[in-house]
Short mmCIF file of C-alpha atoms in Angstrom, two decimals:
data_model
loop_
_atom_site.label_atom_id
_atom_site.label_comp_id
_atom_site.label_asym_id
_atom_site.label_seq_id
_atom_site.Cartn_x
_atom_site.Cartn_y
_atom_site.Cartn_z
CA UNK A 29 18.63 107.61 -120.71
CA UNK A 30 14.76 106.03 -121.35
CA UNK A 31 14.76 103.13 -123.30
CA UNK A 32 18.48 102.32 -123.50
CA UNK A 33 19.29 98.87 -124.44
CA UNK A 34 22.89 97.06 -123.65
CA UNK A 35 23.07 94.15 -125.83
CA UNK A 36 26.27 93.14 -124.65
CA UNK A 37 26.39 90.63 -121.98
CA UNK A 38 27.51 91.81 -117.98
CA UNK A 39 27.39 89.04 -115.40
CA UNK A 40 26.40 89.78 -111.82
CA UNK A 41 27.37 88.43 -108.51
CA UNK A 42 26.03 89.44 -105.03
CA UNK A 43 25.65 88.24 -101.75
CA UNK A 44 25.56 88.94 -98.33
CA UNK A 45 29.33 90.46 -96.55
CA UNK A 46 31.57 88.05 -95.49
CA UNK A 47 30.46 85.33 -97.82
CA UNK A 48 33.27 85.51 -100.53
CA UNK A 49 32.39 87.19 -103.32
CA UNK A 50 35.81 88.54 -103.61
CA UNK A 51 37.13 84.78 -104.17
CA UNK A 52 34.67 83.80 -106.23
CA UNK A 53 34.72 87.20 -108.52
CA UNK A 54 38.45 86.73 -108.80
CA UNK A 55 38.51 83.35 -110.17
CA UNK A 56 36.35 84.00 -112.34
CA UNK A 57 38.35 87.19 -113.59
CA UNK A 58 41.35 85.05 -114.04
CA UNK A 59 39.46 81.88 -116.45
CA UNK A 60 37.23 84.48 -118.67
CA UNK A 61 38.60 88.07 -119.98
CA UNK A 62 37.19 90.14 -116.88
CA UNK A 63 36.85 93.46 -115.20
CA UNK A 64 35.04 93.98 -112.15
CA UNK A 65 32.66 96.62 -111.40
CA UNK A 66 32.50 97.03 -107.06
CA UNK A 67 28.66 97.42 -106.00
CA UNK A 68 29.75 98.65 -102.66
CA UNK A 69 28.54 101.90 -101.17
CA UNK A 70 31.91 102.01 -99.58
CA UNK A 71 34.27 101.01 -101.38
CA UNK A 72 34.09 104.05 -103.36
CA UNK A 73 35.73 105.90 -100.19
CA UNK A 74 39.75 106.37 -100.60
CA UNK A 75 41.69 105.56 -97.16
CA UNK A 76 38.70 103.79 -95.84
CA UNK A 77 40.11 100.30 -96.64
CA UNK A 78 39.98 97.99 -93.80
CA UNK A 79 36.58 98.32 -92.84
CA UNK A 80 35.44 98.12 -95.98
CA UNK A 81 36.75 95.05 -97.02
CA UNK A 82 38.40 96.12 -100.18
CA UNK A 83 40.20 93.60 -102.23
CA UNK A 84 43.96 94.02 -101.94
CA UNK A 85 45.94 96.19 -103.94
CA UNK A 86 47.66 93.07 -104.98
CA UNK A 87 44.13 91.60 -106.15
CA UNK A 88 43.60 94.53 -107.71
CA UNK A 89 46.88 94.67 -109.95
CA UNK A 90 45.73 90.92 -110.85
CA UNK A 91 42.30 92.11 -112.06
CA UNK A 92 41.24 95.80 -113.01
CA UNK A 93 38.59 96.89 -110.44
CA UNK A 94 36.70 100.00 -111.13
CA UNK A 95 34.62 102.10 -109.04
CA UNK A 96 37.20 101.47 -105.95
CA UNK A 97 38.45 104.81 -103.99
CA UNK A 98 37.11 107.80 -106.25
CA UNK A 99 36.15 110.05 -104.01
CA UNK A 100 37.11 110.89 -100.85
CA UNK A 101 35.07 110.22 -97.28
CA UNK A 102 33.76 113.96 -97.20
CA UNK A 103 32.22 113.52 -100.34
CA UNK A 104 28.53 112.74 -100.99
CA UNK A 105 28.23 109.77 -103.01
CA UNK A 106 24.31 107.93 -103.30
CA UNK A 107 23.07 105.58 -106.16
CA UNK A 108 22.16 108.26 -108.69
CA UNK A 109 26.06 108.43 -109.10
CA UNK A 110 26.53 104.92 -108.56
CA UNK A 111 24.53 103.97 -111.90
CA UNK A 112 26.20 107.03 -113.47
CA UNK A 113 29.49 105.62 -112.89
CA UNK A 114 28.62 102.13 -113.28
CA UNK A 115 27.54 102.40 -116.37
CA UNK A 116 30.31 104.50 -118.19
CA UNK A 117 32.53 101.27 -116.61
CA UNK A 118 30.36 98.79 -118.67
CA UNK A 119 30.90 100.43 -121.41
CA UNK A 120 34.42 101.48 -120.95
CA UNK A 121 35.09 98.01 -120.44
CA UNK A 122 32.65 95.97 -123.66
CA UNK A 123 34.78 98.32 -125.66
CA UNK A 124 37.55 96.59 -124.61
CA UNK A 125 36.08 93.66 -125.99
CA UNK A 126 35.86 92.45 -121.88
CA UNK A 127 32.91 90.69 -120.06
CA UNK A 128 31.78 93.32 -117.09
CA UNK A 129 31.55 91.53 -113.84
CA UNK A 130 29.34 93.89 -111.43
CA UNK A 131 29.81 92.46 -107.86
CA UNK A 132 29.71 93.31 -104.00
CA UNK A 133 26.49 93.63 -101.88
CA UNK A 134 24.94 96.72 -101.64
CA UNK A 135 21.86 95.64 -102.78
CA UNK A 136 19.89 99.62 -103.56
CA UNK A 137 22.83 100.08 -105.71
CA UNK A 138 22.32 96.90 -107.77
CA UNK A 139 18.51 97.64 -107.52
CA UNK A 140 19.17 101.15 -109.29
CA UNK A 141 21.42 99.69 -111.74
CA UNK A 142 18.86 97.02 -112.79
CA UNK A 143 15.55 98.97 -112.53
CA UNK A 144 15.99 102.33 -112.19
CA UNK A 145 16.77 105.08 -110.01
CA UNK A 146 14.34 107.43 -108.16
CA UNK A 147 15.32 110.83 -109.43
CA UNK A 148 14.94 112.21 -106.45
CA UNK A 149 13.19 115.35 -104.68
CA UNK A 150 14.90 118.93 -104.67
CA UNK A 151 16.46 119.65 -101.46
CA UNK A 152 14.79 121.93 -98.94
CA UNK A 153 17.79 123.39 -97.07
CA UNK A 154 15.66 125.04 -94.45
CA UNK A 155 13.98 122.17 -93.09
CA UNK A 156 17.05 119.74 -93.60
CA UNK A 157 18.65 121.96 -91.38
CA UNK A 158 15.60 122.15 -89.06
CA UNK A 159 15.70 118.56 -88.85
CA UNK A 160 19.53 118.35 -87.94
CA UNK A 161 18.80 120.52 -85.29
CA UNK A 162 16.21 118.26 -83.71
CA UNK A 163 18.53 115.63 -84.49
CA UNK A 164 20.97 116.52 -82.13
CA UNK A 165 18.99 117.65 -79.53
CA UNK A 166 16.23 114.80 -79.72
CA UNK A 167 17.82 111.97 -81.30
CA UNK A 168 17.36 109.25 -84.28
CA UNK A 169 14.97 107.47 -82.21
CA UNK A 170 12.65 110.46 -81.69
CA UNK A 171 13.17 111.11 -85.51
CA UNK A 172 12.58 107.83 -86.24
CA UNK A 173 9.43 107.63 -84.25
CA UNK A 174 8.26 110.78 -86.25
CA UNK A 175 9.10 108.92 -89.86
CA UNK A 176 6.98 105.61 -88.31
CA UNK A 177 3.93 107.73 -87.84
CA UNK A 178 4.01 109.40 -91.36
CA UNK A 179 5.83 107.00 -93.86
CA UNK A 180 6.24 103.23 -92.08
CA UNK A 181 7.19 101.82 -95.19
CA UNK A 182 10.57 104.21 -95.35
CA UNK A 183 10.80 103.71 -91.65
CA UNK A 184 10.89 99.94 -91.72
CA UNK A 185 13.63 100.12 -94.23
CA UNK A 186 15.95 103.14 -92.80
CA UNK A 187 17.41 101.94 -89.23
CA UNK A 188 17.38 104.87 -86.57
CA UNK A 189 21.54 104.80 -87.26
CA UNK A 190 21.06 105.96 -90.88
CA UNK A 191 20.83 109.29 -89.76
CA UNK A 192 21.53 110.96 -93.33
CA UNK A 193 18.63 108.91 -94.83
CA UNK A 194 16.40 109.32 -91.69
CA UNK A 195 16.63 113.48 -91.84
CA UNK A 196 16.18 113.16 -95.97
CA UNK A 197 13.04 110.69 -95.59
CA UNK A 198 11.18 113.05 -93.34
CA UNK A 199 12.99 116.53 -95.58
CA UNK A 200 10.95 114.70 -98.53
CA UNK A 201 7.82 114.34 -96.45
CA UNK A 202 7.74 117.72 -94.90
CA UNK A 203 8.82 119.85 -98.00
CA UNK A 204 6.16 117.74 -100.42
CA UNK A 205 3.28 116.30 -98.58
CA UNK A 206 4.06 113.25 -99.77
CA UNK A 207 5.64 110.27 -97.93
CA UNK A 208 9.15 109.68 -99.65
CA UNK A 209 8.20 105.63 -100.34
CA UNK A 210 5.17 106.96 -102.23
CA UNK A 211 7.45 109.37 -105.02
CA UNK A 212 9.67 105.73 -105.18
CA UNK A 213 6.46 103.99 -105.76
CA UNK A 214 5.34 106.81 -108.64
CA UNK A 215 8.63 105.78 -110.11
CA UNK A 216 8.79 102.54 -110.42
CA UNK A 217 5.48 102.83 -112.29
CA UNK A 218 7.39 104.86 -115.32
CA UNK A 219 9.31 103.02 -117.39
CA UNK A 220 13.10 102.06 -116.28
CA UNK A 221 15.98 103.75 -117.52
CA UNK A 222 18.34 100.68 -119.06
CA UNK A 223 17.51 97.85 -119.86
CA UNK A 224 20.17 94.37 -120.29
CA UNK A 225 19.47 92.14 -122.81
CA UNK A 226 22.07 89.53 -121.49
CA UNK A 227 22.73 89.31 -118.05
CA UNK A 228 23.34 86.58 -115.57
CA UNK A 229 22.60 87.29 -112.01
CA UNK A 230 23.94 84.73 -108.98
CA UNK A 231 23.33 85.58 -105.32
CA UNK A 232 25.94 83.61 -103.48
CA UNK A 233 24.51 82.28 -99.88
CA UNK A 234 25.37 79.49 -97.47
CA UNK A 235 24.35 78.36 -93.90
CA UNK A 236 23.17 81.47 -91.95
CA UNK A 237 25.18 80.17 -88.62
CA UNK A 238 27.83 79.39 -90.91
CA UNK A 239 27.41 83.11 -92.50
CA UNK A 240 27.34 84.75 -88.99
CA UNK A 241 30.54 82.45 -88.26
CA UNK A 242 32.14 83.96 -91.27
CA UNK A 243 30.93 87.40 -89.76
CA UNK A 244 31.92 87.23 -86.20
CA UNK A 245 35.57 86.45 -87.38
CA UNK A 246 35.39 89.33 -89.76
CA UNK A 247 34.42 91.49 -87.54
CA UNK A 248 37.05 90.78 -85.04
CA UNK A 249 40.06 90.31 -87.52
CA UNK A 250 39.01 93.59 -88.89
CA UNK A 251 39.92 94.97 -85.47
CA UNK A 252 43.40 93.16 -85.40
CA UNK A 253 44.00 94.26 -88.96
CA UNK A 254 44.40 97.79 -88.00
CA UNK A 255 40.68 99.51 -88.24
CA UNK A 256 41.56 101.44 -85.29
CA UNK A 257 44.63 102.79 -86.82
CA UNK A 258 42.81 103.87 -89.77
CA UNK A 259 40.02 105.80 -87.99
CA UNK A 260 42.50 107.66 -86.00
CA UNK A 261 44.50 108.70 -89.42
CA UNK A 262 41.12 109.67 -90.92
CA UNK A 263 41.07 112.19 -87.88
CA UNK A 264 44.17 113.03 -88.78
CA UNK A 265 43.69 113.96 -92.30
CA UNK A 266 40.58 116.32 -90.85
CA UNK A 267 37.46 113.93 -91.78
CA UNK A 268 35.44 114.30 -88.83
CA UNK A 269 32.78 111.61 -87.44
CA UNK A 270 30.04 113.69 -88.60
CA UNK A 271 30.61 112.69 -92.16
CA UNK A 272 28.00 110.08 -94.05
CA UNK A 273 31.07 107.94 -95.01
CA UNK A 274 31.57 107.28 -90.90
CA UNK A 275 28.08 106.16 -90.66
CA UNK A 276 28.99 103.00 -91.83
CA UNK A 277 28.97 99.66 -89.90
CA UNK A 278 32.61 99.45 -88.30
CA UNK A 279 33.45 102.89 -88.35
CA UNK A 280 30.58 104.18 -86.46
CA UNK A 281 31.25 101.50 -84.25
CA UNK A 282 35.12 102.20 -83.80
CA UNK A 283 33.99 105.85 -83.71
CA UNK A 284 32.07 105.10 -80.03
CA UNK A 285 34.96 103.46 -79.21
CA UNK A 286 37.24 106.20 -79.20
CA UNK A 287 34.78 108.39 -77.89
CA UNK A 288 35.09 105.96 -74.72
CA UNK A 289 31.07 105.60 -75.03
CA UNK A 290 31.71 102.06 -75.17
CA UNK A 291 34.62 99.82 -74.53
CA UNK A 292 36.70 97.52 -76.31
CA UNK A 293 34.17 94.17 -75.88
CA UNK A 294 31.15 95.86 -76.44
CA UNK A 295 32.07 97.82 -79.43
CA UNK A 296 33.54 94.13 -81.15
CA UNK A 297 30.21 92.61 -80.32
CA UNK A 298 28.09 95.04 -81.26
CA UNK A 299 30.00 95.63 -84.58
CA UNK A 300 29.57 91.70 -85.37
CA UNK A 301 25.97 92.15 -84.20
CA UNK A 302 25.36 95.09 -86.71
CA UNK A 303 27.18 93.04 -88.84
CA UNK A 304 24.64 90.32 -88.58
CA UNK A 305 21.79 92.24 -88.94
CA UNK A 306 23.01 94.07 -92.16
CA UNK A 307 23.49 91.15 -93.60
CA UNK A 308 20.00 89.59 -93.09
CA UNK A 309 18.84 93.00 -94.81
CA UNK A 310 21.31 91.90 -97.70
CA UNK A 311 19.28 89.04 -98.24
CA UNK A 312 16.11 90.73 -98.59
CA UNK A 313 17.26 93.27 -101.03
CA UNK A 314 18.49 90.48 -103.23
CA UNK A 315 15.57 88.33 -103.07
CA UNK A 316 13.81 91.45 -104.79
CA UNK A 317 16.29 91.12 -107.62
CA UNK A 318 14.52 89.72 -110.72
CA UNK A 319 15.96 86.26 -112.40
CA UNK A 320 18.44 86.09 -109.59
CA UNK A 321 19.77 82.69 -109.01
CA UNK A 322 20.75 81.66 -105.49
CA UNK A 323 24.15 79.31 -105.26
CA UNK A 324 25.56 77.90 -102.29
CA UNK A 325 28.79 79.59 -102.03
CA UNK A 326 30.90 76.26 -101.49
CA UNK A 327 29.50 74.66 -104.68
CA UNK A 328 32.20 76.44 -106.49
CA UNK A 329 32.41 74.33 -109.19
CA UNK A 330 28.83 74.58 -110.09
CA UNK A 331 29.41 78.44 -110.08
CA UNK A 332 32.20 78.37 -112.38
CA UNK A 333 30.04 75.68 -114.77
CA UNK A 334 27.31 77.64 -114.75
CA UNK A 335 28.72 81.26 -115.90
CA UNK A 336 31.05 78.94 -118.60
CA UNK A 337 27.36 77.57 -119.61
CA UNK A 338 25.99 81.15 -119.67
CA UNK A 339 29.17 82.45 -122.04
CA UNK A 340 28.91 79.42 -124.26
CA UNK A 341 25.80 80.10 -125.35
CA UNK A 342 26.25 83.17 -126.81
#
């Protein structure tokens, strides 16, 4: 894939969850001939819906969305198959003669898409399992202790919750002898897999106490909507809470409460919380993103003038 070029154009809208990118991505679909590509590490799960945020199937009669529910929550999905599948939607959808709109807010996917993706090191099922082991007994905080003393730049990235990326980042350091942030940084010095020769990028933000606003009611109507419902049919289809796919802010969360680890007040706060904090790590991953331009989410007309500006001039 070294050196391939898409001429055609793709436009690209991110932000931080809860800010409206589904609004904003859907107006836009109905004044220029979109499709929309979902940049969401979750939304790829079928019958995770409500904690996910996905648009609604009505939205998504409206506009074709792609990369939405194709696998289900006991299957491993990462960003090596994210770009995969991202890009054979670009394409499927220039040669429809259609403008790609790639949009949601998981920002390592985008980062893959745009500059490449680590390939990755060979698994080492021994010691992953070694390290499970410790897992349970010890904990992620142990764990992540461990990863702080041999890799901090992993550790400062991976929170002790991400518990599949934890065990990998210390599988990588223990079967190679090399931290895992130092095979990305070997990467990123080779040359980057595709390349886009027309893109526009917008990262939509607004007031962070507005944003954590947004968030807090989110969080809570997410609750009302049902999410407790759909964890307990997930049970009931046999996906356990063990799976990577439950790891995910809500569900983990939702997970303790059924568990009766916490109750019914401190499992909405701390999912808003975690809510919070994810999206302050939103922002950091897209402040990485090259030729990004930030737009305050309520200036909608100035969004809307400035992709029509961007299309005219081609």
């Amino acid at each position: 894939m070294k050196n391939r070029l898409i001429k055609k154009p793709i436009l690209i809208i991110v932000g931080p969850t809860a800010i409206g990118k589904t609004e904003i991505s859907l107006e836009l679909a109905h004044k220029h001939n979109i499709e929309i590509v979902s940049v969401d590490s979750m939304q790829v799960y079928r019958y995770m819906d409500i904690g996910t945020a996905k648009a609604s199937a009505e939205e998504r009669d409206e506009v074709v969305h792609h990369l939405i529910d194709i696998v289900d929550p006991n299957e491993d999905y990462d960003a090596s198959l994210f770009v995969r599948d991202a890009l054979n939607a670009i394409s499927t959808i220039h040669a429809k003669g259609k403008l790609p709109l790639v949009t949601g807010g998981t920002g390592l996917y985008l980062r893959a898409l745009l500059e490449g993706i680590f390939p990755g090191v060979p698994g080492n099922e021994q010691i992953r399992q070694d390290l499970r082991l410790r897992l349970e007994r010890d904990g992620a905080e142990k764990l992540h202790e461990e990863l702080l003393s041999v890799d901090i730049i992993s550790a400062s990235r991976i929170h002790p919750n991400d518990t599949h990326r934890l065990v990998r980042a210390l599988e990588i350091y223990y079967a190679t002898d090399k931290p895992w942030s130092e095979h990305i940084q070997l990467h990123k010095a080779q040359e980057k897999q595709v390349k886009f020769e027309n893109s526009l990028s917008i990262c939509l933000t607004t007031d962070r106490k507005v944003l954590y606003d947004r968030i807090n009611i989110r969080s809570a109507l997410m609750v009302e909507r049902g999410l407790e419902e759909e964890v307990k049919h997930l049970f009931e289809m046999g996906y356990g809470s063990n799976l990577k796919s439950f790891g995910a802010i809500g569900y983990r969360h939702m997970v303790q409460y059924l568990k009766k680890n916490w109750d019914y007040d401190e499992m909405l706060k701390l999912l808003a919380r975690d809510t919070r904090r994810y999206a302050k790590r939103q922002y950091t991953w897209f402040s990485r993103t090259p030729d990004i331009q930030w737009m305050e989410v309520n200036d909608k007309k100035k969004i809307l003038e400035e992709v029509a500006k961007w299309l005219d001039g081609m």
